[in-house]
Amino acid sequence: MNYLLTTLTKKQEVDSMIRDTIDKVLVLCFGRASDSIFLQLDEILYKSVREVSKFATVALVDIDSDDVQVYVKYFDITLIPSTVFFFNAHHMKMDCGSADHTKWVGTFLRKQDFLDVVEAIYRGAMKGKLIVTCPLPPDRIPKFHLLYEDV
Amino acid sequence: MPIQNPNPNKKKKKHSNQDDDEDDTVQGKQRTQFEFCKACRLNHNQGRRHIYFPNHKKALSSFLSRFQSKLKNDVAFYLKKPMPLRPEHAALNRLWCVFCDFDILESDSSFACSGNAIAHLASAEHLKGVKSFLWKYGGGMDRMDSFRISESDFTKWEKKCKLLKSEAAGGGSHGSLIGPLNDIHNESKSEYVNSFDKNKLDCLTSDVKCSNSVVPLQDHTIERSQISHSKICTVGPQILHAGTGVGLGARTPNGLPGFFGNQHYTHSVPKEGPAYSCPNDGKQVYSYEGIAIGDRHSQGTSSEESRLQTQENGGGNVHSGAPPPWFSAAEKIQLDNKLNQGLGDLVSSLGEQMKTSKLNPKRVGAAWAERRKIELELEKRGELVRHDFGADWLPNFGRVWQSGSRKDSRKEFLGENKTWRKVDSQIEKPSQFQPYISKRMRTDNTAE
């Protein structure tokens, strides 16, 4: 259980994280520590944090904390783990072939996949694009169904 | 008649190349009405789409920058220093206004060089023309002011012209102009002598400018220059040490012949500047003569300024890297300190982040990032009190089923949030519990 990266539990912490990451991609992963998939994601992130440290920052957010529920609702997080990307306090969308472009649902199959995704986000953001396409082939993207539509 | 496609799903209509107005149906993506784009100089039938094409943008920017450079070089210069117009030069001084599509001639402008052009550039019709041009060719409406002359500038210019006119009228011919010139000469010189160390350059320049009758500064300059020259040795290269970058009138290293050949002085003047670099003693007198006679046809102000400056600045000059004469040593130290304290700190502390100047300004959230960096810097220094954004701050987020902009989605969310909170609070109200009384108990009570 020591593998977990910096886990944020309060809205204020999340806010300061978002606001203080300048010119770097901010990777916020929402999840529960008891979830095995989340732990797998955390493992991959932990291995890659240092490698992307020059252009990205990674943080985990505990979904179960009350303070953060605002964000859980705002970001429409229903499936965990969900990863949201920010750049300069602006939300970056990624088109992975699924219906939900606003976040990445699930874990990454390989560390390299995660690096590719973050790199794609960074490149798009530097060019001024708010939405980027996923560099991974569809078989490497975890599939899920959107639970709610037209709510 | 155009061929109507039987299949309405096809986006492109196949027409023969005609400029039929009847073909302006909205179905097809291409409007068939041809128009001429002035910037790209081509006929196109792409309608309003054309202005967003990259080729057009390039062409437009070069087009506008060419016109702007013409404005800067010629018109802006004469806006500051109006000069009487010689009829022989009038024919050469015409300006084609690209926005209004007409040639501005100087034929009957009694005022000064490019008087008509300045009047046109300040006028309301020109403003209209600029607006419509920029709208039509997508130049960016914020650049309007760089292509016209504001009213305040125009009135200033008019005043200067009037002064010039009155001076000319009062003086009469060239010869008599020397009279008032004497005064200027002496005035300024005496002023100058009194304020040798101090920064009176502004006074001098304004003095000289106000008079405006500085065109025919001939004899006195020669005399005085020769006198001054004998006193001060290292004057030569300092001719260039004019405060204004305007230059010293048309001057080529070859001296006079080069100048006289050059009638069109609108171009000659601004380009002079640093070209002059003759050695010290040999060509001294020659160069001064050049100045004197050159002044006939261009401003004498600059030469006078330069001459005065040369007198003042015994040592170094621009070329030797010495500080300008209006900086005494003490002032220089003060200024350096100020520079260091001010933004210098900000810049040096951001030294590690000096890359910021090279980061793409179009990247996502660039403006926000710049502001935030400055905020953080100030917070570090302790100048800015950190104001908490409060519990209600939400980042810019595009929601899953959003239909409008991100701001809209944020507002939507906040609205939803409020309704939730209201619902929560309402639920909490009926929290008073009362002990359960069974019906039998109640009936017993009432019966009793």
Coordinates of C-alpha atoms in Angstrom, one line a residue:
Chain A
M1 CA 0.0 0.0 0.0
N2 CA 3.0 2.2 0.0
Y3 CA 2.9 2.5 -3.7
L4 CA 0.3 5.2 -3.8
L5 CA 1.4 8.6 -5.1
T6 CA 0.5 11.9 -3.6
T7 CA -3.1 11.4 -2.7
L8 CA -5.3 14.4 -2.4
T9 CA -8.3 14.4 -0.1
K10 CA -9.5 18.0 0.0
K11 CA -10.9 20.2 -2.6
Q12 CA -8.5 22.9 -1.6
E13 CA -5.6 20.7 -2.2
V14 CA -6.9 19.8 -5.6
D15 CA -7.5 23.4 -6.4
S16 CA -4.0 24.4 -5.4
M17 CA -2.6 21.5 -7.4
I18 CA -4.5 22.6 -10.5
R19 CA -3.6 26.2 -10.1
D20 CA 0.0 25.7 -9.3
T21 CA 0.9 23.4 -12.2
I22 CA 1.9 25.8 -14.9
D23 CA 2.9 24.8 -18.4
K24 CA 2.8 21.2 -17.4
V25 CA 0.1 18.5 -17.9
L26 CA -1.7 17.7 -14.7
V27 CA -2.9 14.1 -14.4
L28 CA -5.6 13.7 -11.8
C29 CA -6.6 10.1 -11.1
F30 CA -9.8 9.6 -9.2
G31 CA -10.2 6.3 -7.5
R32 CA -10.4 4.2 -4.4
A33 CA -7.5 2.7 -2.7
S34 CA -9.3 -0.6 -2.3
D35 CA -9.8 -1.0 -6.0
S36 CA -7.4 -3.3 -7.6
I37 CA -7.5 -1.6 -11.0
F38 CA -6.8 1.6 -9.3
L39 CA -3.8 0.1 -7.6
Q40 CA -2.6 -1.2 -10.9
L41 CA -2.9 2.3 -12.4
D42 CA -1.1 3.7 -9.5
E43 CA 1.8 1.2 -10.1
I44 CA 2.1 2.3 -13.6
L45 CA 1.9 6.0 -12.7
Y46 CA 4.5 5.6 -10.0
K47 CA 6.9 4.1 -12.5
S48 CA 6.4 6.9 -15.0
V49 CA 6.2 9.9 -12.7
R50 CA 9.9 10.6 -12.9
E51 CA 10.0 10.2 -16.6
V52 CA 7.3 12.7 -17.3
S53 CA 8.3 15.0 -14.5
K54 CA 9.5 17.6 -16.9
F55 CA 6.2 18.1 -18.6
A56 CA 3.7 16.5 -16.4
T57 CA 2.6 16.2 -12.8
V58 CA 0.6 13.2 -11.5
A59 CA -1.7 13.2 -8.5
L60 CA -4.3 10.8 -7.1
V61 CA -7.6 11.9 -5.7
D62 CA -9.5 9.8 -3.2
I63 CA -13.1 9.6 -4.3
D64 CA -14.5 8.6 -1.0
S65 CA -13.5 11.9 0.7
D66 CA -16.4 14.2 1.2
D67 CA -14.7 17.4 0.3
V68 CA -14.0 16.2 -3.2
Q69 CA -17.5 15.1 -4.0
V70 CA -18.0 18.4 -5.8
Y71 CA -15.4 17.4 -8.2
V72 CA -16.7 14.0 -8.5
K73 CA -20.0 15.5 -9.6
Y74 CA -18.5 18.2 -11.8
F75 CA -16.3 15.8 -13.7
D76 CA -19.1 13.2 -13.9
I77 CA -17.0 10.5 -12.5
T78 CA -19.0 7.3 -12.3
L79 CA -16.5 4.6 -13.2
I80 CA -13.3 4.3 -11.4
P81 CA -10.5 4.7 -11.9
S82 CA -11.0 7.9 -14.0
T83 CA -8.2 10.1 -15.1
V84 CA -8.7 13.8 -16.0
F85 CA -6.0 15.8 -17.7
F86 CA -5.4 19.5 -17.2
F87 CA -3.1 22.0 -18.7
N88 CA -2.7 25.5 -17.2
A89 CA -6.0 25.0 -15.4
H90 CA -7.7 24.2 -18.6
H91 CA -9.3 20.8 -19.1
M92 CA -7.9 18.7 -21.9
K93 CA -10.1 16.3 -23.7
M94 CA -8.9 13.2 -25.5
D95 CA -10.8 11.3 -28.1
C96 CA -10.1 7.6 -27.5
G97 CA -12.8 6.2 -29.6
S98 CA -15.3 6.0 -26.7
A99 CA -18.2 8.3 -26.1
D100 CA -16.6 10.2 -23.2
H101 CA -13.8 12.4 -24.3
T102 CA -13.5 14.3 -21.0
K103 CA -11.6 11.6 -19.1
W104 CA -9.7 8.4 -19.4
V105 CA -11.5 5.5 -17.8
G106 CA -9.6 2.5 -16.6
T107 CA -6.0 1.7 -16.3
F108 CA -3.2 1.6 -18.9
L109 CA -2.1 -1.7 -20.2
R110 CA 1.5 -0.7 -20.3
K111 CA 3.7 2.1 -19.0
Q112 CA 4.5 3.1 -22.5
D113 CA 0.8 3.6 -23.2
F114 CA 0.6 6.1 -20.4
L115 CA 3.6 7.9 -21.6
D116 CA 2.2 8.1 -25.1
V117 CA -1.1 9.5 -23.9
V118 CA 0.5 12.1 -21.7
E119 CA 2.8 13.1 -24.6
A120 CA -0.1 13.5 -26.9
I121 CA -1.9 15.7 -24.5
Y122 CA 1.2 17.8 -24.0
R123 CA 1.8 18.3 -27.7
G124 CA -1.8 19.2 -28.3
A125 CA -1.8 21.6 -25.4
M126 CA 1.4 23.3 -26.6
K127 CA -0.2 23.9 -30.0
G128 CA -3.3 25.3 -28.4
K129 CA -5.6 22.4 -28.9
L130 CA -8.1 21.6 -26.3
I131 CA -8.9 18.2 -27.6
V132 CA -6.5 15.6 -28.9
T133 CA -6.8 12.2 -30.4
C134 CA -5.5 9.1 -28.6
P135 CA -2.3 7.8 -30.0
L136 CA -3.1 4.2 -28.9
P137 CA -4.6 1.6 -31.1
P138 CA -8.2 0.7 -30.0
D139 CA -7.2 -2.7 -28.7
R140 CA -5.1 -1.1 -26.0
I141 CA -7.8 1.2 -24.8
P142 CA -9.9 -0.2 -22.0
K143 CA -13.6 -0.3 -23.0
F144 CA -16.5 0.7 -20.9
H145 CA -20.1 1.6 -21.3
L146 CA -21.4 4.9 -20.3
L147 CA -23.9 4.2 -17.5
Y148 CA -26.0 7.2 -17.8
E149 CA -27.2 9.0 -20.8
D150 CA -29.4 12.1 -21.0
V151 CA -29.5 12.5 -17.3
Chain B
M1 CA -29.1 27.4 -66.9
P2 CA -27.2 25.5 -64.3
I3 CA -27.4 21.8 -64.1
Q4 CA -29.4 20.8 -61.0
N5 CA -28.0 17.7 -59.4
P6 CA -30.6 15.0 -59.0
N7 CA -28.9 13.9 -55.8
P8 CA -29.2 16.6 -53.2
N9 CA -26.8 14.8 -50.9
K10 CA -23.8 15.7 -52.9
K11 CA -22.2 18.7 -51.4
K12 CA -20.5 20.2 -54.4
K13 CA -22.5 21.4 -57.3
K14 CA -21.0 21.0 -60.7
H15 CA -21.3 24.3 -62.5
S16 CA -19.6 25.7 -65.5
N17 CA -17.5 28.6 -64.5
Q18 CA -19.9 31.5 -64.7
D19 CA -20.5 34.5 -62.6
D20 CA -24.2 34.0 -62.5
D21 CA -25.9 35.7 -59.7
E22 CA -28.8 33.3 -60.0
D23 CA -26.6 30.5 -58.9
D24 CA -26.3 31.8 -55.4
T25 CA -28.1 28.9 -53.8
V26 CA -27.0 28.0 -50.4
Q27 CA -26.9 24.2 -50.9
G28 CA -23.5 24.1 -52.4
K29 CA -20.5 25.0 -50.4
Q30 CA -19.1 27.2 -53.2
R31 CA -20.7 30.5 -54.1
T32 CA -20.1 31.1 -57.7
Q33 CA -19.9 34.8 -57.5
F34 CA -16.3 35.8 -58.3
E35 CA -14.7 38.6 -56.4
F36 CA -11.3 40.1 -56.5
C37 CA -9.1 40.0 -53.4
K38 CA -6.8 43.0 -53.3
A39 CA -4.3 41.3 -51.0
C40 CA -3.8 38.1 -52.9
R41 CA -4.5 39.8 -56.2
L42 CA -6.7 37.0 -57.5
N43 CA -10.2 36.4 -58.4
H44 CA -11.9 33.8 -56.3
N45 CA -15.3 32.4 -55.8
Q46 CA -15.0 31.3 -52.2
G47 CA -16.8 34.2 -50.7
R48 CA -16.1 34.8 -47.0
R49 CA -14.1 31.6 -46.6
H50 CA -11.3 33.1 -48.6
I51 CA -10.1 35.4 -45.8
Y52 CA -9.3 32.5 -43.5
F53 CA -7.1 30.7 -45.9
P54 CA -3.4 30.7 -44.9
N55 CA -2.2 32.0 -48.3
H56 CA -4.5 34.9 -48.0
K57 CA -3.4 35.7 -44.5
K58 CA 0.2 35.7 -45.6
A59 CA -0.5 37.9 -48.6
L60 CA -2.6 40.3 -46.4
S61 CA 0.1 40.7 -43.8
S62 CA 2.8 41.5 -46.4
F63 CA 0.4 43.9 -48.1
L64 CA -0.5 45.7 -45.0
S65 CA 3.1 45.8 -43.7
R66 CA 4.2 47.4 -47.0
F67 CA 1.6 50.1 -46.7
Q68 CA 2.4 50.6 -43.1
S69 CA 6.1 51.0 -43.8
K70 CA 5.3 53.7 -46.3
L71 CA 3.2 55.4 -43.8
K72 CA 5.9 55.2 -41.2
N73 CA 8.7 56.4 -43.3
D74 CA 7.1 59.2 -45.1
V75 CA 4.0 60.4 -43.4
A76 CA 4.8 59.9 -39.8
F77 CA 8.0 61.7 -40.3
Y78 CA 6.3 64.7 -41.7
L79 CA 3.6 64.6 -39.2
K80 CA 6.2 65.5 -36.6
K81 CA 8.1 68.0 -38.6
P82 CA 6.1 69.7 -41.3
M83 CA 8.1 71.4 -43.9
P84 CA 7.2 73.7 -46.7
L85 CA 6.5 72.1 -50.0
R86 CA 8.5 72.9 -53.0
P87 CA 6.5 72.7 -56.2
E88 CA 9.2 70.9 -58.0
H89 CA 9.1 68.1 -55.4
A90 CA 5.3 68.0 -55.3
A91 CA 5.0 65.7 -58.3
L92 CA 7.0 63.0 -56.6
N93 CA 5.2 63.1 -53.3
R94 CA 2.0 61.3 -53.9
L95 CA 0.6 58.5 -51.9
W96 CA -1.8 55.8 -53.0
C97 CA -4.3 55.0 -50.2
V98 CA -4.9 51.3 -50.5
F99 CA -8.0 51.4 -48.3
C100 CA -9.8 54.1 -50.2
D101 CA -8.3 53.3 -53.6
F102 CA -7.2 56.6 -54.7
D103 CA -4.1 58.6 -55.3
I104 CA -3.4 61.5 -53.0
L105 CA -1.6 64.2 -54.9
E106 CA 0.3 67.1 -53.4
S107 CA -0.5 69.5 -56.2
D108 CA -2.3 72.2 -54.4
S109 CA -1.1 71.6 -50.9
S110 CA 0.4 74.8 -49.7
F111 CA 1.0 73.5 -46.2
A112 CA 3.9 71.2 -46.2
C113 CA 5.0 67.9 -47.6
S114 CA 2.3 65.3 -47.8
G115 CA -0.2 67.8 -46.5
N116 CA -3.0 66.3 -48.5
A117 CA -2.0 62.8 -47.5
I118 CA -2.1 63.7 -43.8
A119 CA -5.4 65.4 -44.2
H120 CA -6.8 62.4 -45.9
L121 CA -5.4 59.9 -43.4
A122 CA -7.1 61.9 -40.6
S123 CA -10.4 62.2 -42.3
A124 CA -13.6 60.3 -41.6
E125 CA -13.9 58.8 -45.0
H126 CA -10.5 57.2 -44.7
L127 CA -11.5 55.7 -41.4
K128 CA -14.6 54.2 -43.0
G129 CA -12.4 52.9 -45.8
V130 CA -10.0 51.3 -43.4
K131 CA -12.8 49.7 -41.4
S132 CA -14.5 48.3 -44.5
F133 CA -11.2 47.0 -45.9
L134 CA -10.3 45.3 -42.7
W135 CA -13.7 43.7 -42.4
K136 CA -13.6 42.6 -45.9
Y137 CA -10.2 41.1 -45.9
G138 CA -10.1 40.0 -42.3
G139 CA -7.2 42.1 -41.2
G140 CA -8.1 42.3 -37.5
M141 CA -10.1 45.4 -36.5
D142 CA -7.7 46.3 -33.7
R143 CA -5.1 47.4 -36.1
M144 CA -7.2 50.2 -37.4
D145 CA -5.4 53.0 -35.7
S146 CA -2.1 52.1 -37.2
F147 CA -3.4 53.0 -40.6
R148 CA -4.8 56.4 -39.8
I149 CA -3.9 59.6 -38.1
S150 CA -5.9 60.5 -34.9
E151 CA -7.5 63.8 -34.6
S152 CA -5.2 65.0 -31.8
D153 CA -2.2 64.3 -34.0
F154 CA -3.8 66.0 -36.9
T155 CA -4.5 69.1 -34.9
K156 CA -1.0 69.2 -33.6
W157 CA 0.3 68.9 -37.1
E158 CA -1.9 71.7 -38.3
K159 CA -0.7 74.0 -35.6
K160 CA 2.8 73.3 -36.6
C161 CA 2.0 74.0 -40.2
K162 CA 0.4 77.2 -39.3
L163 CA 3.4 78.3 -37.3
L164 CA 5.6 77.4 -40.1
K165 CA 3.4 79.3 -42.5
S166 CA 3.3 82.4 -40.3
E167 CA 7.0 82.3 -39.8
A168 CA 7.5 82.0 -43.5
A169 CA 5.0 84.8 -44.1
G170 CA 6.7 87.0 -41.5
G171 CA 10.2 86.2 -42.8
G172 CA 9.3 86.7 -46.4
S173 CA 12.2 85.4 -48.6
H174 CA 15.0 83.1 -47.6
G175 CA 17.4 85.9 -46.9
S176 CA 15.3 87.5 -44.3
L177 CA 14.8 84.3 -42.5
I178 CA 18.3 84.5 -41.3
G179 CA 17.2 87.4 -39.1
P180 CA 15.0 85.4 -36.8
L181 CA 17.4 82.5 -37.2
N182 CA 20.1 84.6 -35.6
D183 CA 17.9 84.9 -32.5
I184 CA 17.3 81.2 -32.4
H185 CA 20.9 80.5 -32.8
N186 CA 21.9 82.8 -30.1
E187 CA 19.1 81.9 -27.8
S188 CA 19.7 78.3 -28.0
K189 CA 23.4 78.7 -27.8
S190 CA 23.2 80.8 -24.7
E191 CA 20.8 78.5 -23.1
Y192 CA 23.0 75.7 -24.0
V193 CA 26.0 77.4 -22.4
N194 CA 24.2 78.0 -19.3
S195 CA 23.1 74.4 -18.9
F196 CA 26.2 72.7 -19.9
D197 CA 26.0 69.8 -17.6
K198 CA 22.3 69.4 -17.2
N199 CA 19.9 67.7 -19.3
K200 CA 18.5 70.5 -21.3
L201 CA 18.2 68.7 -24.5
D202 CA 14.5 68.7 -24.3
C203 CA 14.5 72.4 -24.1
L204 CA 16.8 72.7 -27.0
T205 CA 14.9 70.4 -29.2
S206 CA 11.6 71.9 -28.3
D207 CA 12.9 75.4 -28.8
V208 CA 14.2 74.5 -32.2
K209 CA 11.1 72.7 -33.1
C210 CA 8.8 75.5 -32.1
S211 CA 10.4 77.9 -34.4
N212 CA 10.2 75.6 -37.3
S213 CA 12.1 78.1 -39.4
V214 CA 15.2 76.0 -39.3
V215 CA 15.3 75.1 -42.9
P216 CA 17.9 77.6 -44.2
L217 CA 20.5 77.4 -41.5
Q218 CA 23.5 78.1 -43.7
D219 CA 26.0 80.7 -43.0
H220 CA 26.0 80.7 -39.3
T221 CA 26.4 77.1 -39.1
I222 CA 29.4 77.1 -41.3
E223 CA 31.0 79.9 -39.4
R224 CA 30.3 78.6 -36.0
S225 CA 31.0 75.1 -36.9
Q226 CA 34.4 76.1 -38.1
I227 CA 35.1 77.9 -35.0
S228 CA 33.9 75.1 -32.8
H229 CA 35.8 72.7 -34.9
S230 CA 39.0 74.4 -34.3
K231 CA 38.4 74.2 -30.6
I232 CA 37.3 70.7 -30.4
C233 CA 39.2 68.0 -32.1
T234 CA 37.2 64.9 -31.9
V235 CA 34.1 66.3 -33.2
G236 CA 34.0 64.5 -36.5
P237 CA 32.5 61.2 -35.8
Q238 CA 30.1 62.8 -33.4
I239 CA 28.2 64.3 -36.2
L240 CA 26.2 61.2 -36.0
H241 CA 25.6 61.7 -32.4
A242 CA 22.2 63.3 -33.1
G243 CA 19.7 62.6 -30.4
T244 CA 17.1 61.8 -32.9
G245 CA 17.5 58.9 -35.1
V246 CA 16.2 61.0 -37.9
G247 CA 19.6 61.6 -39.3
L248 CA 21.4 64.6 -40.4
G249 CA 19.7 65.4 -43.5
A250 CA 20.6 63.6 -46.7
R251 CA 24.1 62.7 -46.2
T252 CA 26.2 60.2 -47.9
P253 CA 29.8 59.5 -47.3
N254 CA 30.4 60.9 -50.7
G255 CA 29.1 64.2 -49.5
L256 CA 27.4 66.7 -51.7
P257 CA 27.1 65.2 -55.1
G258 CA 25.4 62.2 -53.8
F259 CA 22.9 64.4 -52.0
F260 CA 22.0 66.8 -54.8
G261 CA 21.3 63.9 -57.0
N262 CA 18.7 62.8 -54.5
Q263 CA 15.7 65.0 -54.9
H264 CA 13.2 62.8 -53.2
Y265 CA 14.0 63.6 -49.7
T266 CA 11.2 61.7 -48.1
H267 CA 13.3 58.6 -48.5
S268 CA 16.7 60.1 -48.0
V269 CA 16.2 61.4 -44.5
P270 CA 15.2 58.4 -42.4
K271 CA 17.7 56.1 -43.8
E272 CA 20.8 58.1 -42.9
G273 CA 21.6 57.5 -39.4
P274 CA 24.6 55.3 -38.8
A275 CA 26.0 55.4 -42.3
Y276 CA 28.4 58.2 -41.6
S277 CA 31.8 57.3 -40.4
C278 CA 34.5 59.4 -41.7
P279 CA 37.8 59.8 -40.0
N280 CA 38.6 62.6 -37.8
D281 CA 40.5 65.5 -39.1
G282 CA 40.9 65.2 -42.8
K283 CA 37.3 65.7 -43.9
Q284 CA 36.1 67.9 -41.1
V285 CA 35.5 71.0 -43.0
Y286 CA 34.2 69.1 -45.9
S287 CA 31.6 67.4 -43.8
Y288 CA 30.4 70.5 -42.2
E289 CA 29.9 72.1 -45.5
G290 CA 28.0 69.1 -46.4
I291 CA 25.8 69.6 -43.4
A292 CA 25.3 73.3 -44.1
I293 CA 24.3 73.0 -47.6
G294 CA 22.4 69.8 -47.0
D295 CA 20.3 71.6 -44.5
R296 CA 18.9 73.7 -47.2
H297 CA 16.8 70.9 -48.3
S298 CA 16.2 69.0 -45.1
Q299 CA 16.0 69.8 -41.5
G300 CA 18.5 72.0 -39.9
T301 CA 17.3 70.9 -36.5
S302 CA 19.2 67.7 -36.5
S303 CA 22.4 69.2 -37.5
E304 CA 22.1 71.9 -35.0
E305 CA 21.3 69.4 -32.3
S306 CA 24.2 67.3 -33.4
R307 CA 26.5 70.3 -33.4
L308 CA 25.4 71.3 -30.0
Q309 CA 25.8 67.9 -28.8
T310 CA 29.3 67.6 -30.2
Q311 CA 30.3 70.7 -28.3
E312 CA 29.0 69.2 -25.2
N313 CA 30.4 65.8 -25.5
G314 CA 34.1 66.1 -25.5
G315 CA 34.9 62.5 -24.9
G316 CA 33.4 59.2 -26.3
N317 CA 30.4 58.9 -28.6
V318 CA 27.9 56.4 -29.7
H319 CA 30.6 54.5 -31.6
S320 CA 32.9 54.3 -28.7
G321 CA 30.1 53.2 -26.5
A322 CA 30.2 56.1 -24.2
P323 CA 27.0 57.1 -22.3
P324 CA 24.9 59.7 -23.9
P325 CA 25.6 63.3 -22.8
W326 CA 22.4 63.6 -20.8
F327 CA 23.6 61.0 -18.4
S328 CA 25.9 62.3 -15.8
A329 CA 27.8 59.6 -14.0
A330 CA 25.7 59.8 -10.9
E331 CA 22.5 59.6 -12.8
K332 CA 23.7 56.5 -14.6
I333 CA 24.4 54.7 -11.4
Q334 CA 21.0 55.6 -10.1
L335 CA 19.4 54.4 -13.2
D336 CA 21.3 51.2 -13.1
N337 CA 20.2 50.6 -9.6
K338 CA 16.6 51.3 -10.4
L339 CA 16.7 48.9 -13.3
N340 CA 18.1 46.2 -11.1
Q341 CA 15.6 46.7 -8.4
G342 CA 12.6 46.9 -10.7
L343 CA 11.8 44.3 -13.2
G344 CA 15.3 43.0 -13.1
D345 CA 14.5 41.1 -10.0
L346 CA 11.5 39.6 -11.6
V347 CA 13.4 38.6 -14.6
S348 CA 16.4 37.2 -12.8
S349 CA 14.3 35.2 -10.4
L350 CA 12.5 33.7 -13.3
G351 CA 15.9 32.9 -14.7
E352 CA 15.2 29.2 -14.6
Q353 CA 12.0 29.8 -16.4
M354 CA 13.5 32.1 -19.0
K355 CA 12.2 29.6 -21.5
T356 CA 8.8 31.3 -21.0
S357 CA 9.6 33.8 -23.6
K358 CA 10.1 31.0 -26.1
L359 CA 7.0 29.0 -25.2
N360 CA 4.3 29.0 -27.8
P361 CA 2.1 31.9 -27.0
K362 CA -0.8 30.0 -28.5
R363 CA -0.6 27.1 -26.2
V364 CA -3.6 26.2 -24.1
G365 CA -4.1 28.5 -21.1
A366 CA -1.1 30.7 -22.0
A367 CA -2.5 33.9 -20.7
W368 CA -3.6 32.3 -17.5
A369 CA -0.2 30.8 -17.1
E370 CA 1.6 34.1 -17.5
R371 CA -0.7 35.8 -15.0
R372 CA -0.3 33.0 -12.6
K373 CA 3.5 33.1 -12.8
I374 CA 3.5 36.8 -12.0
E375 CA 1.1 36.2 -9.1
L376 CA 3.3 33.4 -7.7
E377 CA 6.4 35.6 -8.1
L378 CA 4.7 38.4 -6.2
E379 CA 3.5 36.0 -3.6
K380 CA 7.1 34.8 -3.1
R381 CA 8.2 38.3 -2.6
G382 CA 5.4 38.8 -0.2
E383 CA 4.0 41.7 -2.0
L384 CA 0.7 40.2 -3.0
V385 CA -1.5 38.8 -0.3
R386 CA -2.6 35.4 -1.3
H387 CA -6.3 35.5 -1.7
D388 CA -8.0 32.2 -1.4
F389 CA -10.3 31.5 -4.2
G390 CA -12.8 30.0 -1.8
A391 CA -14.6 26.8 -1.9
D392 CA -16.5 27.7 -5.0
W393 CA -13.7 27.8 -7.6
L394 CA -14.0 25.3 -10.3
P395 CA -11.6 24.7 -13.1
N396 CA -12.4 25.1 -16.7
F397 CA -14.0 21.8 -17.5
G398 CA -15.9 20.6 -20.5
R399 CA -18.6 18.3 -19.3
V400 CA -19.5 15.1 -20.9
W401 CA -22.8 16.1 -22.4
Q402 CA -22.1 19.7 -22.8
S403 CA -23.7 21.6 -25.6
G404 CA -22.4 25.2 -25.1
S405 CA -19.0 26.6 -24.2
R406 CA -17.1 25.5 -21.1
K407 CA -18.2 28.5 -19.2
D408 CA -21.8 27.5 -19.8
S409 CA -21.1 24.1 -18.6
R410 CA -19.6 25.5 -15.4
K411 CA -22.6 27.7 -14.9
E412 CA -24.8 24.8 -15.5
F413 CA -23.0 22.8 -12.9
L414 CA -23.1 25.6 -10.4
G415 CA -26.8 25.9 -11.0
E416 CA -27.3 22.2 -10.5
N417 CA -25.2 22.3 -7.4
K418 CA -27.4 25.0 -5.9
T419 CA -30.5 23.0 -6.4
W420 CA -28.9 20.0 -4.8
R421 CA -27.9 22.0 -1.8
K422 CA -31.3 23.4 -1.5
V423 CA -32.8 19.9 -1.6
D424 CA -30.3 18.8 1.0
S425 CA -31.2 21.6 3.4
Q426 CA -34.9 21.0 3.0
I427 CA -34.5 17.4 3.8
E428 CA -32.7 18.2 6.9
K429 CA -35.4 20.4 8.3
P430 CA -38.0 17.9 9.5
S431 CA -35.6 16.3 11.9
Q432 CA -37.6 16.7 14.9
F433 CA -38.7 13.3 16.1
Q434 CA -41.7 12.7 18.2
P435 CA -42.3 9.6 20.2
Y436 CA -44.7 7.2 18.7
I437 CA -48.1 7.2 20.2
S438 CA -50.2 4.3 19.2
K439 CA -53.9 4.8 18.2
R440 CA -55.1 3.0 21.3
M441 CA -53.1 5.3 23.4
R442 CA -54.5 8.3 21.7
T443 CA -58.0 7.1 21.8
D444 CA -57.6 6.3 25.4
N445 CA -56.3 9.8 26.0
T446 CA -59.2 11.5 24.2
A447 CA -61.7 9.3 25.8
E448 CA -60.3 10.3 29.2

